[in-house]
PDB file of C-alpha atoms in Angstrom:
ATOM      1  CA  HIS A 187     -13.401   7.127   2.965  1.00 34.00           C
ATOM      2  CA  ALA A 188     -11.150   8.284   0.153  1.00 35.00           C
ATOM      3  CA  MET A 189      -8.242  10.053   1.793  1.00 39.00           C
ATOM      4  CA  GLN A 190      -7.518  13.135  -0.305  1.00 38.00           C
ATOM      5  CA  ARG A 191      -4.174  14.893  -0.717  1.00 39.00           C
ATOM      6  CA  HIS A 192      -3.368  16.810  -3.875  1.00 39.00           C
ATOM      7  CA  ALA A 193       0.396  16.186  -3.935  1.00 42.00           C
ATOM      8  CA  GLN A 194       2.011  14.220  -6.757  1.00 58.00           C
ATOM      9  CA  ASN A 195       3.242  11.696  -4.208  1.00 84.00           C
ATOM     10  CA  LEU A 196       3.369  11.016  -0.484  1.00 91.00           C
ATOM     11  CA  LEU A 197       7.087  11.647   0.038  1.00 93.00           C
ATOM     12  CA  VAL A 198       7.533  14.327   2.692  1.00 92.00           C
ATOM     13  CA  HIS A 199       9.961  17.269   2.624  1.00 92.00           C
ATOM     14  CA  HIS A 200      13.494  16.330   3.677  1.00 93.00           C
ATOM     15  CA  ARG A 201      13.124  18.288   6.949  1.00 95.00           C
ATOM     16  CA  ARG A 202      10.021  16.304   7.881  1.00 95.00           C
ATOM     17  CA  ALA A 203      11.803  13.104   6.829  1.00 95.00           C
ATOM     18  CA  GLY A 204      14.622  13.979   9.230  1.00 95.00           C
ATOM     19  CA  GLU A 205      12.142  14.557  12.054  1.00 95.00           C
ATOM     20  CA  LEU A 206      10.476  11.212  11.385  1.00 96.00           C
ATOM     21  CA  ARG A 207      13.821   9.406  11.353  1.00 95.00           C
ATOM     22  CA  GLN A 208      14.724  10.912  14.726  1.00 94.00           C
ATOM     23  CA  GLU A 209      11.331  10.141  16.255  1.00 94.00           C
ATOM     24  CA  SER A 210      11.139   6.617  14.821  1.00 94.00           C
ATOM     25  CA  SER A 211      13.390   5.115  17.483  1.00 91.00           C
ATOM     26  CA  GLY A 212      10.326   5.125  19.727  1.00 92.00           C
ATOM     27  CA  PHE A 213       7.936   3.686  17.116  1.00 97.00           C
ATOM     28  CA  PRO A 214       7.030   0.035  16.722  1.00 97.00           C
ATOM     29  CA  SER A 215       8.287  -1.289  13.380  1.00 97.00           C
ATOM     30  CA  HIS A 216       7.150  -3.648  10.663  1.00 98.00           C
ATOM     31  CA  ALA A 217       9.561  -5.134   8.104  1.00 97.00           C
ATOM     32  CA  LEU A 218       7.786  -5.414   4.753  1.00 97.00           C
ATOM     33  CA  ARG A 219       7.534  -8.444   2.488  1.00 96.00           C
ATOM     34  CA  HIS A 220       8.303  -8.033  -1.215  1.00 93.00           C
ATOM     35  CA  ASP A 221       4.636  -7.571  -2.169  1.00 93.00           C
ATOM     36  CA  GLN A 222       4.161  -5.054   0.659  1.00 96.00           C
ATOM     37  CA  LEU A 223       7.181  -3.085  -0.592  1.00 95.00           C
ATOM     38  CA  LEU A 224       5.593  -2.918  -4.041  1.00 91.00           C
ATOM     39  CA  GLY A 225       2.254  -1.816  -2.590  1.00 93.00           C
ATOM     40  CA  LEU A 226       3.899   0.885  -0.494  1.00 96.00           C
ATOM     41  CA  GLU A 227       5.781   2.134  -3.553  1.00 94.00           C
ATOM     42  CA  LEU A 228       2.512   2.437  -5.508  1.00 91.00           C
ATOM     43  CA  LEU A 229       1.049   4.432  -2.633  1.00 93.00           C
ATOM     44  CA  LEU A 230       4.068   6.713  -2.158  1.00 94.00           C
ATOM     45  CA  THR A 231       4.477   7.538  -5.855  1.00 91.00           C
ATOM     46  CA  GLY A 232       0.843   8.571  -6.251  1.00 89.00           C
ATOM     47  CA  ALA A 233      -0.057   5.574  -8.437  1.00 87.00           C
ATOM     48  CA  LEU A 234      -3.014   4.935  -6.085  1.00 88.00           C
ATOM     49  CA  TYR A 235      -4.163   8.581  -6.102  1.00 85.00           C
ATOM     50  CA  PRO A 236      -6.277   9.871  -4.379  1.00 86.00           C
ATOM     51  CA  LEU A 237      -5.375   7.473  -1.559  1.00 92.00           C
ATOM     52  CA  THR A 238      -2.951   8.848   1.013  1.00 93.00           C
ATOM     53  CA  GLY A 239      -2.795   5.787   3.222  1.00 96.00           C
ATOM     54  CA  TYR A 240      -4.036   2.275   3.819  1.00 97.00           C
ATOM     55  CA  LEU A 241      -7.797   1.709   3.758  1.00 97.00           C
ATOM     56  CA  GLY A 242      -9.921   0.870   6.792  1.00 97.00           C
ATOM     57  CA  ARG A 243     -11.979  -2.288   7.175  1.00 95.00           C
ATOM     58  CA  GLU A 244     -15.202  -0.934   5.622  1.00 96.00           C
ATOM     59  CA  ALA A 245     -13.371   0.440   2.592  1.00 96.00           C
ATOM     60  CA  VAL A 246     -11.300  -2.748   2.162  1.00 96.00           C
ATOM     61  CA  GLN A 247     -14.437  -4.869   2.143  1.00 95.00           C
ATOM     62  CA  SER A 248     -16.152  -2.498  -0.280  1.00 95.00           C
ATOM     63  CA  VAL A 249     -13.236  -2.717  -2.740  1.00 94.00           C
ATOM     64  CA  LEU A 250     -13.072  -6.510  -2.424  1.00 93.00           C
ATOM     65  CA  ASP A 251     -16.825  -6.748  -3.115  1.00 93.00           C
ATOM     66  CA  THR A 252     -17.297  -4.048  -5.756  1.00 93.00           C
ATOM     67  CA  LEU A 253     -13.882  -2.619  -6.787  1.00 91.00           C
ATOM     68  CA  ARG A 254     -15.165   0.689  -5.418  1.00 93.00           C
ATOM     69  CA  LEU A 255     -14.805   2.682  -2.217  1.00 93.00           C
ATOM     70  CA  PRO A 256     -17.943   3.216  -0.117  1.00 94.00           C
ATOM     71  CA  THR A 257     -18.154   6.643  -1.832  1.00 93.00           C
ATOM     72  CA  GLY A 258     -18.502   4.897  -5.201  1.00 94.00           C
ATOM     73  CA  GLN A 259     -15.043   5.834  -6.485  1.00 91.00           C
ATOM     74  CA  LEU A 260     -13.350   3.132  -8.578  1.00 89.00           C
ATOM     75  CA  VAL A 261     -10.322   1.589  -6.800  1.00 87.00           C
ATOM     76  CA  PRO A 262      -9.295  -1.677  -8.456  1.00 81.00           C
ATOM     77  CA  MET A 263      -7.102  -2.964  -5.606  1.00 85.00           C
ATOM     78  CA  PRO A 264      -7.703  -2.899  -1.844  1.00 91.00           C
ATOM     79  CA  ALA A 265      -4.798  -0.813  -0.555  1.00 94.00           C
ATOM     80  CA  SER A 266      -4.575  -2.435   2.852  1.00 95.00           C
ATOM     81  CA  HIS A 267      -1.695  -3.566   5.011  1.00 97.00           C
ATOM     82  CA  ASP A 268      -1.453  -6.847   6.916  1.00 98.00           C
ATOM     83  CA  ILE A 269       0.623  -7.137  10.093  1.00 98.00           C
ATOM     84  CA  PRO A 270       1.428  -9.792  12.700  1.00 98.00           C
ATOM     85  CA  ALA A 271      -1.197 -10.366  15.416  1.00 98.00           C
ATOM     86  CA  GLU A 272       1.130  -9.396  18.276  1.00 98.00           C
ATOM     87  CA  LEU A 273       1.802  -6.047  16.619  1.00 98.00           C
ATOM     88  CA  GLY A 274      -1.835  -5.496  15.699  1.00 98.00           C
ATOM     89  CA  ARG A 275      -3.064  -6.075  19.251  1.00 97.00           C
ATOM     90  CA  ALA A 276      -0.536  -3.525  20.560  1.00 97.00           C
ATOM     91  CA  LEU A 277      -1.573  -0.691  18.215  1.00 98.00           C
ATOM     92  CA  SER A 278      -4.080   2.041  19.051  1.00 97.00           C
ATOM     93  CA  PRO A 279      -5.453   4.915  16.960  1.00 98.00           C
ATOM     94  CA  GLY A 280      -2.890   7.713  16.789  1.00 98.00           C
ATOM     95  CA  ASP A 281       0.120   5.429  17.214  1.00 98.00           C
ATOM     96  CA  LYS A 282       2.969   5.718  14.706  1.00 98.00           C
ATOM     97  CA  LEU A 283       4.224   2.588  12.935  1.00 98.00           C
ATOM     98  CA  ALA A 284       7.573   2.610  11.094  1.00 98.00           C
ATOM     99  CA  LEU A 285       7.417   0.684   7.803  1.00 98.00           C
ATOM    100  CA  ARG A 286      10.875  -0.689   6.998  1.00 97.00           C
ATOM    101  CA  ASP A 287      12.526  -2.634   4.212  1.00 96.00           C
ATOM    102  CA  PRO A 288      14.011  -6.079   5.033  1.00 94.00           C
ATOM    103  CA  GLU A 289      17.350  -4.439   5.904  1.00 94.00           C
ATOM    104  CA  GLY A 290      15.697  -2.182   8.493  1.00 94.00           C
ATOM    105  CA  PHE A 291      15.757   1.083   6.514  1.00 94.00           C
ATOM    106  CA  MET A 292      12.649   3.147   7.268  1.00 97.00           C
ATOM    107  CA  LEU A 293      10.631   3.946   4.154  1.00 97.00           C
ATOM    108  CA  ALA A 294       7.498   5.453   5.676  1.00 98.00           C
ATOM    109  CA  VAL A 295       5.557   6.143   8.844  1.00 98.00           C
ATOM    110  CA  LEU A 296       1.936   5.101   9.197  1.00 98.00           C
ATOM    111  CA  THR A 297      -0.322   6.955  11.640  1.00 98.00           C
ATOM    112  CA  VAL A 298      -2.721   4.292  12.877  1.00 98.00           C
ATOM    113  CA  ALA A 299      -6.424   4.939  12.368  1.00 98.00           C
ATOM    114  CA  ASP A 300      -7.535   1.365  13.076  1.00 97.00           C
ATOM    115  CA  ALA A 301      -6.137  -2.150  13.502  1.00 98.00           C
ATOM    116  CA  TRP A 302      -8.270  -5.273  13.364  1.00 98.00           C
ATOM    117  CA  PRO A 303      -8.036  -9.077  13.061  1.00 98.00           C
ATOM    118  CA  ASP A 304      -8.589 -10.376   9.536  1.00 96.00           C
ATOM    119  CA  ASP A 305      -8.880 -13.855   8.042  1.00 96.00           C
ATOM    120  CA  PRO A 306      -6.107 -14.311   5.426  1.00 97.00           C
ATOM    121  CA  ALA A 307      -8.017 -17.085   3.612  1.00 96.00           C
ATOM    122  CA  ARG A 308     -11.206 -15.016   3.345  1.00 95.00           C
ATOM    123  CA  HIS A 309      -9.242 -11.997   2.121  1.00 95.00           C
ATOM    124  CA  ALA A 310      -7.378 -14.022  -0.530  1.00 95.00           C
ATOM    125  CA  LEU A 311     -10.573 -15.711  -1.749  1.00 94.00           C
ATOM    126  CA  ALA A 312     -12.292 -12.353  -2.169  1.00 93.00           C
ATOM    127  CA  LEU A 313      -9.271 -10.818  -3.899  1.00 92.00           C
ATOM    128  CA  PHE A 314      -8.921 -13.693  -6.377  1.00 92.00           C
ATOM    129  CA  ARG A 315     -12.687 -14.183  -6.785  1.00 91.00           C
ATOM    130  CA  ALA A 316     -12.295 -17.860  -5.830  1.00 93.00           C
ATOM    131  CA  GLN A 317     -14.671 -20.184  -3.995  1.00 93.00           C
ATOM    132  CA  THR A 318     -12.041 -22.304  -2.230  1.00 95.00           C
ATOM    133  CA  LEU A 319      -8.288 -22.168  -1.772  1.00 95.00           C
ATOM    134  CA  ALA A 320      -8.037 -25.744  -3.058  1.00 94.00           C
ATOM    135  CA  GLU A 321      -9.332 -24.718  -6.491  1.00 94.00           C
ATOM    136  CA  HIS A 322      -7.094 -21.647  -6.780  1.00 95.00           C
ATOM    137  CA  PRO A 323      -3.382 -22.292  -6.065  1.00 95.00           C
ATOM    138  CA  ALA A 324      -2.452 -18.601  -6.436  1.00 94.00           C
ATOM    139  CA  ALA A 325      -5.032 -17.589  -3.830  1.00 95.00           C
ATOM    140  CA  ALA A 326      -3.800 -20.334  -1.496  1.00 96.00           C
ATOM    141  CA  ALA A 327      -0.172 -19.242  -1.932  1.00 96.00           C
ATOM    142  CA  TYR A 328      -1.104 -15.610  -1.291  1.00 95.00           C
ATOM    143  CA  ALA A 329      -3.154 -16.471   1.805  1.00 96.00           C
ATOM    144  CA  ALA A 330      -0.176 -18.360   3.212  1.00 97.00           C
ATOM    145  CA  THR A 331       1.945 -15.176   3.110  1.00 96.00           C
ATOM    146  CA  LEU A 332      -0.576 -12.923   4.891  1.00 97.00           C
ATOM    147  CA  HIS A 333      -0.494 -11.868   8.525  1.00 98.00           C
ATOM    148  CA  PRO A 334      -3.755 -12.218  10.494  1.00 98.00           C
ATOM    149  CA  TRP A 335      -4.263  -8.502  11.304  1.00 98.00           C
ATOM    150  CA  ARG A 336      -4.663  -5.371   9.176  1.00 98.00           C
ATOM    151  CA  VAL A 337      -3.855  -1.755   9.918  1.00 98.00           C
ATOM    152  CA  ALA A 338      -5.276   1.407   8.358  1.00 98.00           C
ATOM    153  CA  GLY A 339      -4.050   4.980   8.374  1.00 98.00           C
ATOM    154  CA  GLU A 340      -2.331   7.871   6.634  1.00 97.00           C
ATOM    155  CA  VAL A 341       1.223   7.358   5.372  1.00 97.00           C
ATOM    156  CA  GLU A 342       4.154   9.773   5.268  1.00 97.00           C
ATOM    157  CA  GLY A 343       6.879   8.625   2.897  1.00 96.00           C
ATOM    158  CA  VAL A 344      10.531   9.031   3.857  1.00 96.00           C
ATOM    159  CA  ALA A 345      12.106   7.194   0.890  1.00 93.00           C
ATOM    160  CA  LEU A 346      11.138   4.912  -1.965  1.00 89.00           C
ATOM    161  CA  PRO A 347      12.226   1.267  -1.983  1.00 84.00           C
ATOM    162  CA  GLN A 348      15.475   0.855  -3.907  1.00 81.00           C
ATOM    163  CA  HIS A 349      15.588  -1.263  -7.077  1.00 70.00           C
ATOM    164  CA  PRO A 350      18.976  -1.924  -8.695  1.00 66.00           C
ATOM    165  CA  ASP A 351      17.464  -3.571 -11.785  1.00 70.00           C
ATOM    166  CA  PHE A 352      15.444  -2.286 -14.779  1.00 65.00           C
ATOM    167  CA  THR A 353      15.865   1.327 -13.709  1.00 65.00           C
ATOM    168  CA  ASP A 354      14.943   2.590 -17.192  1.00 71.00           C
ATOM    169  CA  LEU A 355      11.556   0.866 -16.972  1.00 66.00           C
ATOM    170  CA  ARG A 356      10.638   2.101 -13.492  1.00 69.00           C
ATOM    171  CA  LEU A 357       8.697   5.215 -14.439  1.00 70.00           C
ATOM    172  CA  SER A 358       6.704   7.358 -12.027  1.00 67.00           C
ATOM    173  CA  PRO A 359       2.983   7.930 -12.659  1.00 71.00           C
ATOM    174  CA  ALA A 360       3.794  11.499 -13.738  1.00 73.00           C
ATOM    175  CA  ALA A 361       6.394  10.275 -16.251  1.00 72.00           C
ATOM    176  CA  LEU A 362       3.952   7.724 -17.658  1.00 71.00           C
ATOM    177  CA  LEU A 363       1.223  10.347 -18.060  1.00 74.00           C
ATOM    178  CA  GLU A 364       3.683  12.645 -19.810  1.00 78.00           C
ATOM    179  CA  GLY A 365       4.604   9.824 -22.201  1.00 79.00           C
ATOM    180  CA  PHE A 366       0.956   9.079 -22.932  1.00 81.00           C
ATOM    181  CA  ALA A 367       0.274  12.744 -23.693  1.00 84.00           C
ATOM    182  CA  ARG A 368       3.363  13.002 -25.925  1.00 87.00           C
ATOM    183  CA  ARG A 369       2.148  10.028 -27.963  1.00 87.00           C
ATOM    184  CA  GLY A 370      -1.394  11.385 -28.144  1.00 90.00           C
ATOM    185  CA  TRP A 371      -2.844   8.392 -26.308  1.00 90.00           C
ATOM    186  CA  ARG A 372      -6.236   9.215 -24.806  1.00 85.00           C
ATOM    187  CA  ALA A 373      -7.200   5.732 -23.590  1.00 85.00           C
ATOM    188  CA  VAL A 374      -4.783   3.354 -21.866  1.00 81.00           C
ATOM    189  CA  LEU A 375      -5.388  -0.134 -20.501  1.00 78.00           C
ATOM    190  CA  ALA A 376      -3.168  -1.241 -17.622  1.00 72.00           C
ATOM    191  CA  CYS A 377      -2.782  -4.840 -16.472  1.00 67.00           C
ATOM    192  CA  GLN A 378      -1.192  -6.139 -13.291  1.00 63.00           C
ATOM    193  CA  PHE A 379       0.989  -9.224 -13.549  1.00 56.00           C
ATOM    194  CA  ALA A 380       2.398 -11.139 -10.613  1.00 50.00           C
ATOM    195  CA  GLY A 381       6.109 -11.749 -10.958  1.00 44.00           C
TER     196      GLY A 381
END
């Protein structure tokens, strides 16, 4: 289902962030790939509003098939999170999972709602709307990066990933909306490019 929270973003108050940092020593951890860092940042900044976490298996499949949640709400990308099989098999609903950058800094905590095995090739084919990996090199390359399990659940953000470059171009959703309004733009088309 669409997880609703009416905050601008998913970053918690600094007191809650401190609690999570203290508690996280007992949490299992997952170090994020570059694309997972970008996806988490979209989630934490509210760019994927109204989502407040990673989607479950039914919702992921619905978005892959129709670009909509089971409720009918348009969601153009399946906000899901792949993890290694060993980690996935060890997780149970209610567990906390620390999401960390490659240097080990904790960015967020995921409260597990579900974890399940997933076929990376099938997921990539559905995402890229391809029939076979052989005919779509980008889908094949993406499938090769994916872990074979997925995890769903609500996310509490502790910090955003740090980017030393292009800081003037890294605008929050709120800043973009303010810019659109200032220019009088009422219709905006956004495109995602892989870089």
